[in-house]
Amino acid sequence: MAKMEVKTSLLDNMIGVGDMVLLEPLNEDSFINNLKKRFDHNEVYTYIGSVVISINPYRPLPIYTPEKVEEYRNRNFYELSPHIFALSDEAYRSLRDQDKDQCILITGESGAGKTEASKLVMSYVAAVCGKGAEVNQVKEQLLQSNPVLEAFGNAKTVRNDNSSRFGKYMDIEFDFKGDPLGGVISNYLLEKSRVVKQPRGERNFHIFYQILSGASEDFLCKLKLEQDFSRYNYLGLDSAKVNGVDDAANFRTVRNAMQIVGFMDHETQSVFEVVAAVLKLGNIEFKPESRVNGLDESKIKDKNELKEICELTGIDQSVLERAFSFRTVEAKQEKVSTTLNVAQAYYARDALAKNLYSRLFSWLVTRINESIKAQTKVRKKVMGVLDIYGFEIFEDNSFEQFIINYCNEKLQQIFIELTLKEEQEEYIREGIEWTHIEYFNNAIICDLIENNQTGILAMLDEECLRPGTVTDDTFLEKLNQVCATHQHFESRMSKCSRFLNDTSLPHSCFRIQHYAGKVMYQVEGFVDKNNDLLYRDLSQAMWKANHSLIKALFPEGNPAKINLKRPPTAGSQFKASVATLMKNLQTKNPNYIRCIKPNDKKAAHIFNDALVCHQIRYLGLLENVRVRRAGYAFRQAYEPCLERYKMLCKQTWPHWRGPARAGVEVLFNELEIPEEEFSFGRSKIFIRNPRTLFKLEDLRKQRLEDLATLIEKIYRGWKCRTRFLLMKKSQIVIASWYRRYAQQKKYQKIKSSAIIVQSYIRGWKARKLLRELKHQKRCNEAATIIAAYWHGTQARRELRRLKEEARNKHAIAVIWAYWLGYKVRREYRKFFRANAGRKIYEFTLQRLMQKYFLEMKNKMPSLSPIDKNWPARPYLFLDSTHKELKRIFHLWRCKKYRDQFTDQQKLIYEEKLEASELFKDKKALYPASVGQPFQGAYLEISKNPKYKKLKDAVDEKIIIAEVVNKINRANGKATSRIFLLTKNNVLLADQKSGNIKSEVPLGDVTKVSMSSQNDGFFAVHLKEGSGAAGKGDFLLSSDHLIEMATKLYRTTLSQTKQKLNIEISDEFLVQFRQDKVCVKFIQGSQKNGNIPTCKRKNNRLLEVAVP
């Protein structure tokens, strides 16, 4: 990669120590200083063997680009700098190539970056796995499940603006090629108490703020909500707005993600209605009211909120109101109804809100699982990603922290077991003797919590189920009796006297010494939170809702399925979930990501040593390093080890010809490394102490400097020699070029001189020849001129003689003509006198007319009516006569031509004439139809036995029978129909069966519409209100449009005595049932050649593309 440093080992250019296993000396201070040094240089990832430590940088870093993904793809885990992509790639390749199920465990406290780490793992796997439409859809659904779960399960806390308030475990399923098939999500311990109450400076779950900020006014109106946060008691106002968070944009993202995941529109609407109902539950307030028997009863202050909730959920208002005021207790066959005071009513309201939201969240997870689950039933490979709370130690620790820390104890236990198991398996695989490793086993702490007889959870369940008065104090007393002697349990009220005077331990608390440190728990609220009771009246009220989703969330409310057995407690449910999770994790190859928060200010470039130290302790990172280093601190395959350190030995440098292991043995013997510091496995070299590795690195660094000096020396010598040889070669080239130039100049000079001498000689010869030619030419010209003058004299003499003779002959002719004229005038003067001029004019005109007609007789054109030839006019005064005679002749020959026609031919020509009047110069298709005879019966129904049924159904004479295409308005596609025109009706029949589909009287046809272009589409408009107009007009297409329209026009005129309106327009309306659709004709090239195509553009437009 250009302009990027390529690293081939974790140890190259290492800032601090990239793998904590190599840290020397190993203690808490050196551990923190190493993390800080790397954090200051933007190195937020560090290894502990195969465990990745991730420090939240609180700012974007350019280390997650597609280029980085390609850089870490298919690379060895220790080949590049520590990165979350390296662990993701190692897990993915192990799953794909070695067929090993994987799990990635991401732990850390709130704000440490667990959610972002899980997103990075999923995005990397999505980037490196296969491609394809189905694979991309699965990847998109898996990735888009995150925004939905974050909106409903994350909230802003004092430590994190996007804190996950639930534990999430996702199993991503792959096929044998490594392509994702689907996934399954499991959720653990949603912090549902946040729904009704949030600590100062924190918010409720994101979805409440997103829906109020991002939903439209109409949508909010449907949900009975307003945008003002202050209107809702369940929303804390001091942190309603978060800097850098756009709730409106996030709401749009969530809705889009729900659509991609596969939520239907009605499901999305139902989800938001439940969210709105939860919000409005917090606005219900109660007031005390005394009854006759002296007991206090609660009443709802303002019933408007209750009314709107009932409208949203479809619950009868009186049923829900009674459920908030009364509680029914069933015992065997008896039912006892008691009133609820104000405190109990508020408890019932909050319990309903918490249960409603918690069950909605569980339903969302189940619904997402339905969408993303693998559709095929083939064998699958699985990669699990666990994003769960880290160990929590607060000032006030309650039941939630107790459950979370119990889960982390189990995770620590499985981590130690699997890590040691992995170490032991590798030693056995490599043939190295396994030595027992001493470590703290936290099984005793897990037993303290989960033991079925004496465990804290078992005693808590027992106390919750015990009849009589049960309080948190009675639970603590029981703990003091049973656990007093346990070495990891501390209580001031226990029988153990060593804590009687411990003022740091209040009387209402107990303390457990976890693997990560001591945690003090306040016993207040343990019993109520473990019970997690919802009154049966509220469950039954929810089940009676007309809202399908809410009804599905409360199946126990069904009266037909009443179960008097107490529901399992929250602690027992979580214990079972953790047990299932542990069993699942033990079947997979584990990969660990430990997330650390550098400061509480959520600011970049700040590293709080005390805070980081606290997290290192409760994450047990030093313990992880010690377990890893208990055997051999570093191991590496022989080939890369030899490649890295071969320059330290003359025998292995620069190339080792034998096996890699033999080369490493020679190398270590040459360096005189003590034998107890390393061991040779089957494929790897194992180094016990990090100091040995660092010694090798120091020797390598020194040797690289020496090699660099040698390379530099050789390079300088090579560069000087190359420069000298280049200069020598340049001098030779320059000299040769100069000599060439000098010789060229000399040659050009000699050549120029020779050319000048040659030009002078050629000029002298040419001038001499020119003089000789000119003299010869002048001699020839003189003889020619003399001969010409002589011939001219002779010709002029002859001309004068001829002119004289001509004048004499002309004079005689003129005199003779005058004499004859005189004789004629003298002879005829006595006959004509004054009328002689007119008579001569008439005589002359008569002779001209006679001559004109005689010539016309011989020049007459043919008798064909289409022959436009006519003789030219001989005289101007005959112009009108000439034109009239042409017209009379044309009429006469047309009559002669018509007299030859039969009656059938006359009818055809009348139809052709009618078509000319209707379509000439209006329809582009008309010229092509002139030469085609109108046949009418194209199908020969009477002769074809296929149409016998149709022939029997039509008892009138068929004027035209043709196959047309009926256009479907829904999609623009054509269906073949038989078009029949009789004297009284228009019929459409099915082409295959011959069944009549439509029959329209000619009187109901009002208009025929068509385009002006070269297509066969036409619409038959029917009279509104007529029986035939029920299905609307007909839009048809025919190859004989001109003939069909002409015959329909003539038949309608004959029967109804009214002219049928023929509309020719490139855009007209067609009535389909109750809707009017515009048919628009456009010019365009066609994929199907010169065939017009019809396409549906929308509900109101059909577009016909005409070539």
PDB file of N, CA and C in Angstrom, residues 11 21-24 629 631-636 641 644-645 648 664 667-669 671-680 685-701:
ATOM      1  N   LEU A  11       5.958  -6.967  16.836  1.00  0.00           N
ATOM      2  CA  LEU A  11       7.089  -6.352  17.524  1.00  0.00           C
ATOM      3  C   LEU A  11       7.712  -5.200  16.736  1.00  0.00           C
ATOM      4  N   VAL A  21       1.530  -9.837  27.796  1.00  0.00           N
ATOM      5  CA  VAL A  21       2.246 -11.019  28.252  1.00  0.00           C
ATOM      6  C   VAL A  21       3.752 -10.761  28.253  1.00  0.00           C
ATOM      7  N   LEU A  22       4.218  -9.844  27.390  1.00  0.00           N
ATOM      8  CA  LEU A  22       5.643  -9.531  27.264  1.00  0.00           C
ATOM      9  C   LEU A  22       6.069  -8.375  28.171  1.00  0.00           C
ATOM     10  N   LEU A  23       5.127  -7.852  28.983  1.00  0.00           N
ATOM     11  CA  LEU A  23       5.446  -6.695  29.827  1.00  0.00           C
ATOM     12  C   LEU A  23       6.409  -7.100  30.934  1.00  0.00           C
ATOM     13  N   GLU A  24       7.443  -6.295  31.088  1.00  0.00           N
ATOM     14  CA  GLU A  24       8.459  -6.597  32.093  1.00  0.00           C
ATOM     15  C   GLU A  24       8.914  -5.291  32.746  1.00  0.00           C
ATOM     16  N   ARG A 629       1.111 -16.093  31.493  1.00  0.00           N
ATOM     17  CA  ARG A 629       2.568 -16.171  31.630  1.00  0.00           C
ATOM     18  C   ARG A 629       3.027 -17.299  32.537  1.00  0.00           C
ATOM     19  N   GLY A 631       3.085 -20.357  32.069  1.00  0.00           N
ATOM     20  CA  GLY A 631       3.883 -21.321  31.326  1.00  0.00           C
ATOM     21  C   GLY A 631       4.948 -20.586  30.530  1.00  0.00           C
ATOM     22  N   TYR A 632       4.700 -20.424  29.259  1.00  0.00           N
ATOM     23  CA  TYR A 632       5.632 -19.725  28.374  1.00  0.00           C
ATOM     24  C   TYR A 632       4.987 -18.422  27.923  1.00  0.00           C
ATOM     25  N   ALA A 633       5.758 -17.351  28.045  1.00  0.00           N
ATOM     26  CA  ALA A 633       5.203 -16.027  27.766  1.00  0.00           C
ATOM     27  C   ALA A 633       5.009 -15.788  26.282  1.00  0.00           C
ATOM     28  N   PHE A 634       5.842 -16.413  25.435  1.00  0.00           N
ATOM     29  CA  PHE A 634       5.793 -16.120  24.001  1.00  0.00           C
ATOM     30  C   PHE A 634       5.997 -17.415  23.226  1.00  0.00           C
ATOM     31  N   ARG A 635       5.209 -17.562  22.143  1.00  0.00           N
ATOM     32  CA  ARG A 635       5.399 -18.698  21.268  1.00  0.00           C
ATOM     33  C   ARG A 635       5.226 -18.240  19.830  1.00  0.00           C
ATOM     34  N   GLN A 636       5.973 -18.860  18.920  1.00  0.00           N
ATOM     35  CA  GLN A 636       5.943 -18.450  17.518  1.00  0.00           C
ATOM     36  C   GLN A 636       6.332 -19.636  16.640  1.00  0.00           C
ATOM     37  N   CYS A 641       9.801 -17.164  12.993  1.00  0.00           N
ATOM     38  CA  CYS A 641      10.873 -16.906  13.966  1.00  0.00           C
ATOM     39  C   CYS A 641      12.230 -16.878  13.273  1.00  0.00           C
ATOM     40  N   ARG A 644      12.625 -13.821  11.129  1.00  0.00           N
ATOM     41  CA  ARG A 644      12.824 -12.566  11.871  1.00  0.00           C
ATOM     42  C   ARG A 644      14.230 -12.450  12.451  1.00  0.00           C
ATOM     43  N   TYR A 645      14.802 -13.559  12.946  1.00  0.00           N
ATOM     44  CA  TYR A 645      16.065 -13.461  13.678  1.00  0.00           C
ATOM     45  C   TYR A 645      17.254 -14.119  12.952  1.00  0.00           C
ATOM     46  N   LEU A 648      20.978 -12.832  12.968  1.00  0.00           N
ATOM     47  CA  LEU A 648      21.820 -12.857  14.168  1.00  0.00           C
ATOM     48  C   LEU A 648      22.873 -13.982  14.122  1.00  0.00           C
ATOM     49  N   VAL A 664      16.391 -22.700  13.615  1.00  0.00           N
ATOM     50  CA  VAL A 664      16.161 -22.029  14.906  1.00  0.00           C
ATOM     51  C   VAL A 664      17.088 -22.627  15.974  1.00  0.00           C
ATOM     52  N   LEU A 667      20.442 -21.201  15.469  1.00  0.00           N
ATOM     53  CA  LEU A 667      20.408 -19.790  15.861  1.00  0.00           C
ATOM     54  C   LEU A 667      20.495 -19.638  17.377  1.00  0.00           C
ATOM     55  N   PHE A 668      19.674 -20.394  18.137  1.00  0.00           N
ATOM     56  CA  PHE A 668      19.671 -20.253  19.590  1.00  0.00           C
ATOM     57  C   PHE A 668      20.975 -20.777  20.206  1.00  0.00           C
ATOM     58  N   ASN A 669      21.556 -21.834  19.628  1.00  0.00           N
ATOM     59  CA  ASN A 669      22.851 -22.309  20.123  1.00  0.00           C
ATOM     60  C   ASN A 669      23.943 -21.272  19.884  1.00  0.00           C
ATOM     61  N   LEU A 671      23.545 -18.078  19.792  1.00  0.00           N
ATOM     62  CA  LEU A 671      23.328 -16.936  20.686  1.00  0.00           C
ATOM     63  C   LEU A 671      23.535 -17.304  22.153  1.00  0.00           C
ATOM     64  N   GLU A 672      23.732 -18.600  22.447  1.00  0.00           N
ATOM     65  CA  GLU A 672      24.004 -19.086  23.796  1.00  0.00           C
ATOM     66  C   GLU A 672      22.889 -18.718  24.781  1.00  0.00           C
ATOM     67  N   ILE A 673      21.658 -18.939  24.346  1.00  0.00           N
ATOM     68  CA  ILE A 673      20.501 -18.704  25.219  1.00  0.00           C
ATOM     69  C   ILE A 673      20.337 -19.918  26.126  1.00  0.00           C
ATOM     70  N   PRO A 674      20.169 -19.739  27.448  1.00  0.00           N
ATOM     71  CA  PRO A 674      20.024 -20.889  28.356  1.00  0.00           C
ATOM     72  C   PRO A 674      18.866 -21.792  27.940  1.00  0.00           C
ATOM     73  N   GLU A 675      19.046 -23.103  28.072  1.00  0.00           N
ATOM     74  CA  GLU A 675      18.044 -24.054  27.621  1.00  0.00           C
ATOM     75  C   GLU A 675      16.749 -23.967  28.417  1.00  0.00           C
ATOM     76  N   GLU A 676      16.844 -23.534  29.692  1.00  0.00           N
ATOM     77  CA  GLU A 676      15.615 -23.445  30.483  1.00  0.00           C
ATOM     78  C   GLU A 676      14.721 -22.277  30.049  1.00  0.00           C
ATOM     79  N   GLU A 677      15.241 -21.401  29.192  1.00  0.00           N
ATOM     80  CA  GLU A 677      14.480 -20.228  28.755  1.00  0.00           C
ATOM     81  C   GLU A 677      13.614 -20.522  27.522  1.00  0.00           C
ATOM     82  N   PHE A 678      13.751 -21.688  26.917  1.00  0.00           N
ATOM     83  CA  PHE A 678      12.945 -21.969  25.727  1.00  0.00           C
ATOM     84  C   PHE A 678      12.739 -23.470  25.620  1.00  0.00           C
ATOM     85  N   SER A 679      11.739 -23.834  24.817  1.00  0.00           N
ATOM     86  CA  SER A 679      11.472 -25.236  24.512  1.00  0.00           C
ATOM     87  C   SER A 679      11.044 -25.337  23.054  1.00  0.00           C
ATOM     88  N   PHE A 680      11.379 -26.462  22.449  1.00  0.00           N
ATOM     89  CA  PHE A 680      11.028 -26.676  21.055  1.00  0.00           C
ATOM     90  C   PHE A 680       9.776 -27.551  20.983  1.00  0.00           C
ATOM     91  N   ILE A 685       8.374 -22.469  18.558  1.00  0.00           N
ATOM     92  CA  ILE A 685       9.386 -22.260  19.586  1.00  0.00           C
ATOM     93  C   ILE A 685       8.705 -21.545  20.747  1.00  0.00           C
ATOM     94  N   PHE A 686       8.880 -22.015  21.970  1.00  0.00           N
ATOM     95  CA  PHE A 686       8.261 -21.446  23.156  1.00  0.00           C
ATOM     96  C   PHE A 686       9.336 -20.759  23.983  1.00  0.00           C
ATOM     97  N   ILE A 687       9.125 -19.465  24.314  1.00  0.00           N
ATOM     98  CA  ILE A 687      10.078 -18.687  25.115  1.00  0.00           C
ATOM     99  C   ILE A 687       9.428 -18.400  26.458  1.00  0.00           C
ATOM    100  N   ARG A 688      10.113 -18.768  27.525  1.00  0.00           N
ATOM    101  CA  ARG A 688       9.517 -18.681  28.852  1.00  0.00           C
ATOM    102  C   ARG A 688       9.452 -17.259  29.368  1.00  0.00           C
ATOM    103  N   ASN A 689      10.560 -16.506  29.290  1.00  0.00           N
ATOM    104  CA  ASN A 689      10.633 -15.194  29.933  1.00  0.00           C
ATOM    105  C   ASN A 689      10.618 -14.093  28.876  1.00  0.00           C
ATOM    106  N   PRO A 690       9.831 -13.009  29.070  1.00  0.00           N
ATOM    107  CA  PRO A 690       9.832 -11.902  28.101  1.00  0.00           C
ATOM    108  C   PRO A 690      11.220 -11.283  27.937  1.00  0.00           C
ATOM    109  N   ARG A 691      12.095 -11.358  29.025  1.00  0.00           N
ATOM    110  CA  ARG A 691      13.422 -10.751  28.895  1.00  0.00           C
ATOM    111  C   ARG A 691      14.214 -11.399  27.770  1.00  0.00           C
ATOM    112  N   THR A 692      14.024 -12.703  27.593  1.00  0.00           N
ATOM    113  CA  THR A 692      14.726 -13.396  26.505  1.00  0.00           C
ATOM    114  C   THR A 692      14.272 -12.862  25.151  1.00  0.00           C
ATOM    115  N   LEU A 693      12.971 -12.651  25.020  1.00  0.00           N
ATOM    116  CA  LEU A 693      12.458 -12.126  23.757  1.00  0.00           C
ATOM    117  C   LEU A 693      12.984 -10.719  23.503  1.00  0.00           C
ATOM    118  N   PHE A 694      12.968  -9.880  24.544  1.00  0.00           N
ATOM    119  CA  PHE A 694      13.460  -8.512  24.363  1.00  0.00           C
ATOM    120  C   PHE A 694      14.955  -8.497  24.061  1.00  0.00           C
ATOM    121  N   LYS A 695      15.706  -9.449  24.633  1.00  0.00           N
ATOM    122  CA  LYS A 695      17.132  -9.550  24.307  1.00  0.00           C
ATOM    123  C   LYS A 695      17.306  -9.860  22.819  1.00  0.00           C
ATOM    124  N   LEU A 696      16.495 -10.799  22.312  1.00  0.00           N
ATOM    125  CA  LEU A 696      16.537 -11.110  20.882  1.00  0.00           C
ATOM    126  C   LEU A 696      16.187  -9.878  20.043  1.00  0.00           C
ATOM    127  N   GLU A 697      15.196  -9.124  20.498  1.00  0.00           N
ATOM    128  CA  GLU A 697      14.790  -7.928  19.757  1.00  0.00           C
ATOM    129  C   GLU A 697      15.904  -6.887  19.761  1.00  0.00           C
ATOM    130  N   ASP A 698      16.591  -6.717  20.938  1.00  0.00           N
ATOM    131  CA  ASP A 698      17.701  -5.755  20.995  1.00  0.00           C
ATOM    132  C   ASP A 698      18.832  -6.188  20.070  1.00  0.00           C
ATOM    133  N   LEU A 699      19.180  -7.489  20.082  1.00  0.00           N
ATOM    134  CA  LEU A 699      20.220  -7.978  19.178  1.00  0.00           C
ATOM    135  C   LEU A 699      19.816  -7.782  17.715  1.00  0.00           C
ATOM    136  N   ARG A 700      18.562  -8.042  17.445  1.00  0.00           N
ATOM    137  CA  ARG A 700      18.075  -7.858  16.065  1.00  0.00           C
ATOM    138  C   ARG A 700      18.148  -6.396  15.658  1.00  0.00           C
ATOM    139  N   LYS A 701      17.778  -5.507  16.572  1.00  0.00           N
ATOM    140  CA  LYS A 701      17.818  -4.075  16.262  1.00  0.00           C
ATOM    141  C   LYS A 701      19.240  -3.622  15.966  1.00  0.00           C
TER     142      LYS A 701
END
